[in-house]
Short mmCIF file of C-alpha atoms in Angstrom, two decimals:
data_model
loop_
_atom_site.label_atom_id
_atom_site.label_comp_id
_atom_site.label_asym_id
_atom_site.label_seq_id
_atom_site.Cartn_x
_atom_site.Cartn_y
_atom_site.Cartn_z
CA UNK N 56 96.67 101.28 78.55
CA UNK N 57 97.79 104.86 77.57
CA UNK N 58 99.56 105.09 73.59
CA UNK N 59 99.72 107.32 71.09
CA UNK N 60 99.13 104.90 68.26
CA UNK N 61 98.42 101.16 67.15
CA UNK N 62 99.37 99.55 64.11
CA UNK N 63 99.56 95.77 62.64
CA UNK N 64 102.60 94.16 61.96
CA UNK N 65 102.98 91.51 59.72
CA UNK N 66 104.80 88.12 59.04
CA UNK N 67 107.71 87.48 56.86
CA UNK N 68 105.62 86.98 53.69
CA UNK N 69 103.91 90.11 54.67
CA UNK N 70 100.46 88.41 54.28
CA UNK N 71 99.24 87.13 58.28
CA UNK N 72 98.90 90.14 61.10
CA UNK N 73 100.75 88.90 63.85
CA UNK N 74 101.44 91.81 66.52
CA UNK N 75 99.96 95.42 67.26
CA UNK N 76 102.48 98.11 67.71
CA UNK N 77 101.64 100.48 69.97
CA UNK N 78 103.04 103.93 70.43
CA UNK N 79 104.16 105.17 73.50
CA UNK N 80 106.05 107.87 73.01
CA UNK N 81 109.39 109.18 73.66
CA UNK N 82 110.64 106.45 71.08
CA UNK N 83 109.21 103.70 73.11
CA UNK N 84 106.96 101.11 71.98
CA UNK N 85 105.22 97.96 73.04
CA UNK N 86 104.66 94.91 70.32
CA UNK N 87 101.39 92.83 71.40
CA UNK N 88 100.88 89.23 70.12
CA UNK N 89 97.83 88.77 68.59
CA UNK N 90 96.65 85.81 70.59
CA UNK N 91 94.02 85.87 73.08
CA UNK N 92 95.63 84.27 75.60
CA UNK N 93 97.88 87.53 76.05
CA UNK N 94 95.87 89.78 78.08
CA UNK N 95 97.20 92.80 77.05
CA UNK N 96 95.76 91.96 73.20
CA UNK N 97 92.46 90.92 75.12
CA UNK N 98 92.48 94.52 76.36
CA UNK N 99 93.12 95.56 72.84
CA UNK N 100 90.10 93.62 71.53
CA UNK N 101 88.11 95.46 74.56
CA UNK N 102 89.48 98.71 72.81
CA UNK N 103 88.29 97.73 69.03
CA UNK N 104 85.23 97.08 70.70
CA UNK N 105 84.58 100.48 72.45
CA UNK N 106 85.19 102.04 68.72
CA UNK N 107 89.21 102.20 68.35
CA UNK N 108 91.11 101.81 65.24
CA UNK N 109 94.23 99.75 64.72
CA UNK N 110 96.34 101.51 61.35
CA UNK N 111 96.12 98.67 58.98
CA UNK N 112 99.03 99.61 56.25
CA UNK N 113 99.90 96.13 54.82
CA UNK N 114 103.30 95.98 56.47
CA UNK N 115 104.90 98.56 55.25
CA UNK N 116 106.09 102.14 57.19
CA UNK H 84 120.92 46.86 107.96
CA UNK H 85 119.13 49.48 109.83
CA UNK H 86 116.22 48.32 112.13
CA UNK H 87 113.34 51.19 113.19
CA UNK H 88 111.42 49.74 116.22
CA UNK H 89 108.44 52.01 117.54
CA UNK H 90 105.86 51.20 120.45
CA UNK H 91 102.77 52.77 118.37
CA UNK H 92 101.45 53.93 115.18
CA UNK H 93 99.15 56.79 115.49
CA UNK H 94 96.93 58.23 112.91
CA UNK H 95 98.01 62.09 111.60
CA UNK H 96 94.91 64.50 113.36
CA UNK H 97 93.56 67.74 111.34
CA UNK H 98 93.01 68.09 107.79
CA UNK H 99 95.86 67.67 104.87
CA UNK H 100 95.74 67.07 101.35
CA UNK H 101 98.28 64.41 99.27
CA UNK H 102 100.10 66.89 97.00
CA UNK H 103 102.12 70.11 98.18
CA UNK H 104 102.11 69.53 101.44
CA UNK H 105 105.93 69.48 101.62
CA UNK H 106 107.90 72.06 99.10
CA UNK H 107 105.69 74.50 96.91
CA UNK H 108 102.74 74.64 99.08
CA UNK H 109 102.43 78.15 98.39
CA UNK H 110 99.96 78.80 95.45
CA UNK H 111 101.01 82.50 96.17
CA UNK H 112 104.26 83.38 93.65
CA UNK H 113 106.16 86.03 95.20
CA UNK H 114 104.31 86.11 98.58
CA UNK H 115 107.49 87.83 100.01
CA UNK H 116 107.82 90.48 97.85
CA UNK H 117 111.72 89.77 97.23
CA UNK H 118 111.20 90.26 93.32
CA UNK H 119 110.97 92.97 91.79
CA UNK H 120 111.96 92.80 88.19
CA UNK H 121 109.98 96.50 86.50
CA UNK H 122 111.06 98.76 89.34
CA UNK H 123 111.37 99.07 93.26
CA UNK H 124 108.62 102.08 93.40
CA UNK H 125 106.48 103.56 91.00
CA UNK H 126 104.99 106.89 91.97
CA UNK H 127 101.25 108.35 91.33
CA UNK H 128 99.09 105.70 90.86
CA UNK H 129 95.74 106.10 90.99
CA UNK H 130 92.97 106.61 87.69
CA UNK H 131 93.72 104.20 85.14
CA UNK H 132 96.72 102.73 86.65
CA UNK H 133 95.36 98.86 86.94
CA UNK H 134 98.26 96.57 86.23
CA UNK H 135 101.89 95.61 86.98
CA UNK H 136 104.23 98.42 88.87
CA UNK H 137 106.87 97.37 91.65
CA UNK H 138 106.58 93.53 93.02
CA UNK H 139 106.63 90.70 90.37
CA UNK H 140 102.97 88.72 90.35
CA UNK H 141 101.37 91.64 92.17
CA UNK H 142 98.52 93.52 90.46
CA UNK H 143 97.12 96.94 91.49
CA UNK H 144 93.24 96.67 90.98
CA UNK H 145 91.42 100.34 90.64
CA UNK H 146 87.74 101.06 89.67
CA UNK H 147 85.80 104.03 88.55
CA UNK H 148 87.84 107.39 88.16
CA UNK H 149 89.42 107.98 91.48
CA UNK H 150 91.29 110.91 92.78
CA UNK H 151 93.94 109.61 95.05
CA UNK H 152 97.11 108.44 94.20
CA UNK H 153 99.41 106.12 95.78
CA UNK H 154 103.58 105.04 95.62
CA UNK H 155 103.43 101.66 95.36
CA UNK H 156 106.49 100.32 96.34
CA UNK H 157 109.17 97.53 97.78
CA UNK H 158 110.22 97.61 101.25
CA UNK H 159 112.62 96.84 103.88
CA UNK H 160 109.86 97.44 106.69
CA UNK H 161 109.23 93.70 107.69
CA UNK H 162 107.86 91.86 110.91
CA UNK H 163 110.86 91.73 113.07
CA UNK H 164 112.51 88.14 113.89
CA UNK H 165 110.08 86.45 110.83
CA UNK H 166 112.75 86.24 108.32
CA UNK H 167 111.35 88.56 105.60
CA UNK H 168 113.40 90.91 103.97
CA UNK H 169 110.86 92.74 101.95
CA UNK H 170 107.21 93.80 102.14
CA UNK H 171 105.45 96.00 99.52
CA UNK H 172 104.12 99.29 100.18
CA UNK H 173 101.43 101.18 99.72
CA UNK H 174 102.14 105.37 100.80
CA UNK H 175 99.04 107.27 99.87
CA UNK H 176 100.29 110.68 98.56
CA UNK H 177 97.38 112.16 97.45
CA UNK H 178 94.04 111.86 99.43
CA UNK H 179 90.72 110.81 99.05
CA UNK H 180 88.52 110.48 102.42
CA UNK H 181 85.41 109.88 100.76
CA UNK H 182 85.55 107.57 98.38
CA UNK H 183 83.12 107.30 95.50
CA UNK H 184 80.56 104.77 95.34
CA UNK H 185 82.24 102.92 92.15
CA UNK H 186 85.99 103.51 93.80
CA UNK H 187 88.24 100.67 94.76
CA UNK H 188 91.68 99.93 95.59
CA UNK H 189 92.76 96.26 95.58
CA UNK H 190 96.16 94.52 95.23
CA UNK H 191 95.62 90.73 93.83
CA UNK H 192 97.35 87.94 92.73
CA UNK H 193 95.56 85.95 89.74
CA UNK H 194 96.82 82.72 89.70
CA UNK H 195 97.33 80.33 86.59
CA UNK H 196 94.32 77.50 86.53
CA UNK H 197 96.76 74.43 85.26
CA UNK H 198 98.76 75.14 89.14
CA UNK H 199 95.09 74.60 90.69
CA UNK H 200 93.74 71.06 89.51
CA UNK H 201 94.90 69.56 93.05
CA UNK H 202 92.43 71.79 94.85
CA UNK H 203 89.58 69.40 92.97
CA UNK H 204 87.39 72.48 92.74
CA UNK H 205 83.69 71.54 91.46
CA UNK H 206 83.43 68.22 93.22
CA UNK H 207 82.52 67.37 96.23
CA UNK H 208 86.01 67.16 97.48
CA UNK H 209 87.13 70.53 96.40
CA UNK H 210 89.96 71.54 99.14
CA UNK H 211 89.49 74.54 101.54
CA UNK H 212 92.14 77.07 101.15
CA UNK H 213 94.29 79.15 104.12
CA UNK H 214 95.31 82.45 103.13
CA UNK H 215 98.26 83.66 105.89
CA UNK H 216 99.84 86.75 105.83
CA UNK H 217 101.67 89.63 108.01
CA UNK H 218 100.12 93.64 107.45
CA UNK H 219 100.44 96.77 109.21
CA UNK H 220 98.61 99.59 108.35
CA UNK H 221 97.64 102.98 109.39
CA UNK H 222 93.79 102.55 109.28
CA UNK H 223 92.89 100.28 111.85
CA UNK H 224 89.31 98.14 111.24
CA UNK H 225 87.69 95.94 108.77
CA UNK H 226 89.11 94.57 105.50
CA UNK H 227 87.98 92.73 102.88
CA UNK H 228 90.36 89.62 101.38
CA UNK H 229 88.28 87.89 98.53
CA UNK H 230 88.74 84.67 96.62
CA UNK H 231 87.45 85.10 93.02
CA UNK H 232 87.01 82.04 90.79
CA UNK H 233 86.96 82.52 86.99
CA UNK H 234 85.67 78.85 86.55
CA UNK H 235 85.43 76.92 83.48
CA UNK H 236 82.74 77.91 81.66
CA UNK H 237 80.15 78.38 84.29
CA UNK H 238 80.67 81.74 85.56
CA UNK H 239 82.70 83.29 87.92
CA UNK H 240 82.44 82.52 91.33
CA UNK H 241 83.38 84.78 94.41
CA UNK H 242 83.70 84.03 98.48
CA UNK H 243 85.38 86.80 100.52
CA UNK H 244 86.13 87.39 104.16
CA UNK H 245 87.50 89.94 106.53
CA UNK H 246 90.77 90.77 109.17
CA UNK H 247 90.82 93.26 111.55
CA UNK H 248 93.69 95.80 112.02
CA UNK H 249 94.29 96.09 115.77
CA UNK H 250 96.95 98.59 116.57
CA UNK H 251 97.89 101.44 114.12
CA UNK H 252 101.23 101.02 112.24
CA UNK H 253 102.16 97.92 113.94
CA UNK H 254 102.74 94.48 112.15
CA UNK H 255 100.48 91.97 112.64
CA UNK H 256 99.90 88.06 111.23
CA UNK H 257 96.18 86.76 109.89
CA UNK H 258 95.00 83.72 108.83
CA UNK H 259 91.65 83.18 107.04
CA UNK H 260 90.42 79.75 106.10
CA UNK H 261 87.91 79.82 102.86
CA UNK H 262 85.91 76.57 102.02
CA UNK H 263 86.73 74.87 99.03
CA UNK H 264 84.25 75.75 95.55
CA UNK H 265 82.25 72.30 95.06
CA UNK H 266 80.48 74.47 92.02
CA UNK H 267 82.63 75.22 89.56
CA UNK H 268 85.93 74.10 88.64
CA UNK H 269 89.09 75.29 87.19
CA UNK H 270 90.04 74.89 83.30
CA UNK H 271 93.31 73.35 83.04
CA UNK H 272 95.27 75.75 80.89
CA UNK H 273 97.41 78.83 80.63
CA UNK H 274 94.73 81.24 81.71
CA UNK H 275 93.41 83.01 85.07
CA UNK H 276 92.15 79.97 87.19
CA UNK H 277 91.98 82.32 90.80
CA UNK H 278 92.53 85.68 92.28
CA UNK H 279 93.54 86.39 95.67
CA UNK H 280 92.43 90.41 96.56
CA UNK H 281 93.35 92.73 99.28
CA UNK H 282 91.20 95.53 99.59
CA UNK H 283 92.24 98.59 100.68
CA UNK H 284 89.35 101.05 99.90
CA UNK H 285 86.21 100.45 98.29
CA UNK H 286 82.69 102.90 97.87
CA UNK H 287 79.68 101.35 98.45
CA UNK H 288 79.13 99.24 94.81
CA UNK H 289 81.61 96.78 96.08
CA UNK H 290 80.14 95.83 99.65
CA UNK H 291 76.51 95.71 99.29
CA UNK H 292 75.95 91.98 98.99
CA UNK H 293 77.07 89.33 101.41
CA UNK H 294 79.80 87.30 99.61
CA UNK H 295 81.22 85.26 102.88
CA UNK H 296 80.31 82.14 101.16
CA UNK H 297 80.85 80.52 97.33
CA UNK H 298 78.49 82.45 95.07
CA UNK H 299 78.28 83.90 91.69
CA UNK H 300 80.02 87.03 91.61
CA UNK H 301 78.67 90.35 91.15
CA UNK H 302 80.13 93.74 91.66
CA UNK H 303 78.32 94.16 94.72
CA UNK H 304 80.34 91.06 96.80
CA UNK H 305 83.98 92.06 95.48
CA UNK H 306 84.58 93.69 98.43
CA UNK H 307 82.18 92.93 101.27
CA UNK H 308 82.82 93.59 104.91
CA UNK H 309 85.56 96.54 103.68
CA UNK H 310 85.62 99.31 106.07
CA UNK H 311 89.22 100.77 106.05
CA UNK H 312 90.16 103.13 103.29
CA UNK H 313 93.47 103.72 103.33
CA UNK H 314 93.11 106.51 100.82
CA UNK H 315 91.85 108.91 103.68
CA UNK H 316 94.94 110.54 104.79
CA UNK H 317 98.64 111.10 103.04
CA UNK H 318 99.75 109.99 106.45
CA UNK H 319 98.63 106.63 105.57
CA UNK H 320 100.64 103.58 104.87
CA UNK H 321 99.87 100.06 104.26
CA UNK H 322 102.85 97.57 104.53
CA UNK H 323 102.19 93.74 103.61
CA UNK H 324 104.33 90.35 103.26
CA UNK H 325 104.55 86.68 104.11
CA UNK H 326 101.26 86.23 101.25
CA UNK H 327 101.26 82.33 101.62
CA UNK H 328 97.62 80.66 100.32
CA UNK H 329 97.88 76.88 100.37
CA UNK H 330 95.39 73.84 100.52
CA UNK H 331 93.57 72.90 104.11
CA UNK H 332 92.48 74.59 107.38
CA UNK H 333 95.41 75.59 108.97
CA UNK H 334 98.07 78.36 108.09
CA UNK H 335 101.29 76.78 108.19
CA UNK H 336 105.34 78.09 108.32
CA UNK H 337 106.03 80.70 105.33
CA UNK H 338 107.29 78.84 102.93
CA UNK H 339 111.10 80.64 101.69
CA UNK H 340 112.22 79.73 98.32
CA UNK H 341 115.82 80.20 96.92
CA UNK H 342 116.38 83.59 94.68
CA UNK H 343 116.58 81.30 92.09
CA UNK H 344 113.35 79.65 92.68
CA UNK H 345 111.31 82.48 93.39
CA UNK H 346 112.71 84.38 90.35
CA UNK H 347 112.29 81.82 87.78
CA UNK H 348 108.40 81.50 88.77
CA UNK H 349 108.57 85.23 88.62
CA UNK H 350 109.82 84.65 84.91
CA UNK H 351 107.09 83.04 83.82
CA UNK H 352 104.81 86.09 83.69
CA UNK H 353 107.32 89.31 83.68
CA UNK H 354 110.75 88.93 82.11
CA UNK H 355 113.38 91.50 82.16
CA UNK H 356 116.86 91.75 80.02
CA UNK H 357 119.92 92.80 80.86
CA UNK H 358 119.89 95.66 82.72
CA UNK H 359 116.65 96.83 82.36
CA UNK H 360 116.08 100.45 83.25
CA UNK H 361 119.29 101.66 82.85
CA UNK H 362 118.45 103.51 79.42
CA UNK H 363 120.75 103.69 76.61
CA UNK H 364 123.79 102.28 77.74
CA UNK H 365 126.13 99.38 76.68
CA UNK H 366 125.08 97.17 79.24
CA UNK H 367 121.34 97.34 78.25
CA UNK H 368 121.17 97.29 74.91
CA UNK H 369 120.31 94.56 71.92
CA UNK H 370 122.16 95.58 68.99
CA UNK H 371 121.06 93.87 65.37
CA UNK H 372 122.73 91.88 63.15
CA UNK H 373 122.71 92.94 59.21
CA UNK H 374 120.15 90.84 57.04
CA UNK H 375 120.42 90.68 53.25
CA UNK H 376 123.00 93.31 53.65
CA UNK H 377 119.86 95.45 53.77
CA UNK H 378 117.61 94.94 56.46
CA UNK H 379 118.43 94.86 60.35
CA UNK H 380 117.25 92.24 62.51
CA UNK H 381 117.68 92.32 66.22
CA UNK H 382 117.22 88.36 68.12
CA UNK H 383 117.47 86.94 71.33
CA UNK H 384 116.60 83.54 72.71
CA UNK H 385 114.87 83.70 76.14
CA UNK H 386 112.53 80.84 78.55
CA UNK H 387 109.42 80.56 77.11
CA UNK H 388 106.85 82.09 79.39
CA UNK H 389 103.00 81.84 79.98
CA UNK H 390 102.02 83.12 76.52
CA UNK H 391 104.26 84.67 74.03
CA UNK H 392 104.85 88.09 75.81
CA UNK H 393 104.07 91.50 75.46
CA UNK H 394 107.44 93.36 74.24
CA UNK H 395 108.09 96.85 75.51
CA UNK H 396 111.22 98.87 74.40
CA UNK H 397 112.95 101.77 73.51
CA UNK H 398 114.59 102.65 70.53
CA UNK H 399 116.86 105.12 68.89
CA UNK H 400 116.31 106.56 65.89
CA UNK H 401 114.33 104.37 63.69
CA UNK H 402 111.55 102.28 63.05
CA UNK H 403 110.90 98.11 63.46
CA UNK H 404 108.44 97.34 60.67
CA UNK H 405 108.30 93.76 61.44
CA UNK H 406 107.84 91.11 64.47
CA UNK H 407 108.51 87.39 64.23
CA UNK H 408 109.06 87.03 67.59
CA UNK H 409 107.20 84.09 69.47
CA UNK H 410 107.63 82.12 72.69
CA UNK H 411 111.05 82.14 73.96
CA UNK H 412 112.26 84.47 70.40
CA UNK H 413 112.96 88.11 69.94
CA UNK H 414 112.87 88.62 66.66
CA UNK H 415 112.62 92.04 65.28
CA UNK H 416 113.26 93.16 61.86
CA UNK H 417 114.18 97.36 60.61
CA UNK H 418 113.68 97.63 57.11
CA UNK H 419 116.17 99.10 55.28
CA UNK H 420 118.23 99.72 58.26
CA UNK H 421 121.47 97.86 59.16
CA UNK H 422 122.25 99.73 62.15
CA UNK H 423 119.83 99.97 65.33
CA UNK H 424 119.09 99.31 68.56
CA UNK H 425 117.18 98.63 71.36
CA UNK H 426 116.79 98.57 75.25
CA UNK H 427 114.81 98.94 78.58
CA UNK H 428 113.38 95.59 77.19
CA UNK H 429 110.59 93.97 78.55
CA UNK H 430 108.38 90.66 78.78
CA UNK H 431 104.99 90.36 79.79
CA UNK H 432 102.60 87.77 79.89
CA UNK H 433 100.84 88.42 82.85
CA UNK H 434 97.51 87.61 83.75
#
């Protein structure tokens, strides 16, 4: 999975992460579920794991 | 009243199993390639290009860091007189005649485990499987087709076999019966339950160890008995269709399901709106709705699938802060912006 950057999105009370924005570039972007079931967040999880960083900013842009 | 008189009752001969027998046999969604929701072709695949490209369900496997590249895409070359419409193809564009040891090309199909529990996997009753399919390829010889079983909690489980490409370019049908797993079973959920994989190409990691019956897997069975490489040549083509996999020891009749049929299983795992990969245009695009007279908020309602999805889109000209989307609801929010939106939208929760 090829992006430019991930960040977590959060719920309406802006306290539980609930999807990883990803970067694609060109204006396109791809929102991931945070549930393991979803393989593309288990692929995510793999990329935490090799040493990647998801931009935690609270919510906010 | 209608009377049925016969002379004799005889007993049904061969093997056959209680439960899709008759409509649905297929475990195989897709098996005629007639879906193809993302696109009809995608063009230079090769390193780091495992995943989801042309025909719905279909998955392009790649190991190591390879240099060939393939189109991968739907076609109208079919079997003649069999009915199909479609196959998918594989066109190799850039070469690779000597594969690297840790180099493999595979299309697969990994199937959900909660479709599997009739096969009674891990008992003593577990159902043998027929795999049936048409191919023509360029590369005549040996290829691998494995069965890979991610089991339910005991460790995967692999059993492979091979068919032989006769004649060059020229369609031909092949059945391969696998045993049933007594081992391991399936979980009953959501989740990868089995994988049906075409090889294409593989280096010598993948077919050093003797996988033609049930065994724990290892990277050295995935694709035993592979000879072809249809990477060798940018003259080479591989063509396939009629994918049917069903329970027992004999390949039946492909089974053909309505558009509507085939689509909607399709949907359960890939899901594409409106009309998806036509860019910015009216047609394609989600517009939002004002919220708090401050805030945009784009919605729509949609099946549920698998898992809630993966969503993939474009966007002009400003930022989604916040997703409350779940299963069967888009539900995006812009902060601060009462006038955006989106398209190319897609759905994904494949396995």
């Amino acid at each position: 999975m090829n992006f430019i950057s991930a960040t977590y999105m959060y719920d309406m009370e802006g306290v539980n992460k609930t999807h990883i924005k990803l970067e694609l570039g060109n204006n396109k972007f791809k929102h991931i579920p945070m549930n393991e079931a979803n393989t593309d967040y288990q692929a995510i999880l793999t990329w935490i794991a090799d040493g990647g960083t998801v931009i935690d900013n609270g919510g906010s842009e | 009243m209608s009377e049925i008189k016969v002379n004799k009752v005889s007993p049904r001969t061969g093997t056959y199993v209680s439960l899709n027998t008759v409509g649905m046999k297929n475990i195989i969604i897709n098996g005629d390639f007639s879906q193809a929701q993302r696109a009809t072709s995608a063009t230079g695949l090769g390193n780091g290009d495992d995943g989801y490209h042309t025909c719905d369900r279909w998955k392009l496997l790649e190991s190591g860091t390879p240099t060939y590249e393939f189109t991968q895409s739907q076609s109208t070359d079919v079997p003649s007189g069999q009915g199909f419409a479609t196959s998918l193809k594989m066109d190799c564009t850039t070469a690779d005649a000597s594969l690297n040891a840790d180099n493999l090309i595979r299309i697969a199909q990994i199937i959900e485990s909660q479709n599997l529990q009739y096969l009674k996997f891990g008992t003593a009753n577990a159902e043998s499987l027929t795999a049936s399919f048409w191919v023509k390829s360029s590369i005549t010889g040996d290829y691998s087709v494995s069965l890979y079983n991610y089991g339910s909690g005991g460790g995967a489980r692999i059993i492979s076999s091979t068919y032989t490409i006769n004649s060059a370019d020229t369609w031909e049908k092949k059945t391969i019966t696998y045993d049933g797993d007594t081992v391991e079973a399936f979980l009953n959920d959501n989740t990868a339950g089995l994988n049906l994989t075409f090889t294409l190409g593989s280096g010598t990691d993948y077919t050093s160890t003797d996988s033609t019956s049930w065994g724990s897997s290892s990277s050295g069975k995935l694709a035993y008995g592979q000879v072809a490489n249809i990477a060798s040549s940018t003259a080479n083509n591989f063509y396939i269709t009629g994918v049917q996999l069903e329970a027992g020891t004999s390949a039946s009749d492909f089974e053909f399901l309505p558009v509507d049929v085939n689509l909607g299983r399709c949907q359960r795992y890939c899901t594409v709106f409106m009309d998806y990969g036509a860019g910015d245009t009216n047609s394609n695009r989600l517009y939002n709705s004002d919220y708090a007279n401050v805030h945009g908020m784009a919605r729509m309602g949609y099946p549920r699938m698998r898992v809630e999805p993966s969503l993939t889109y474009s966007s002009v000209g400003f930022s989604i802060h916040a997703d409350y989307s779940s299963n069967g609801l888009i539900q995006l929010m812009a902060s601060g912006d009462t006038n955006f939106r989106i398209y190319d939208i897609l759905a994904e929760a494949e396995l």
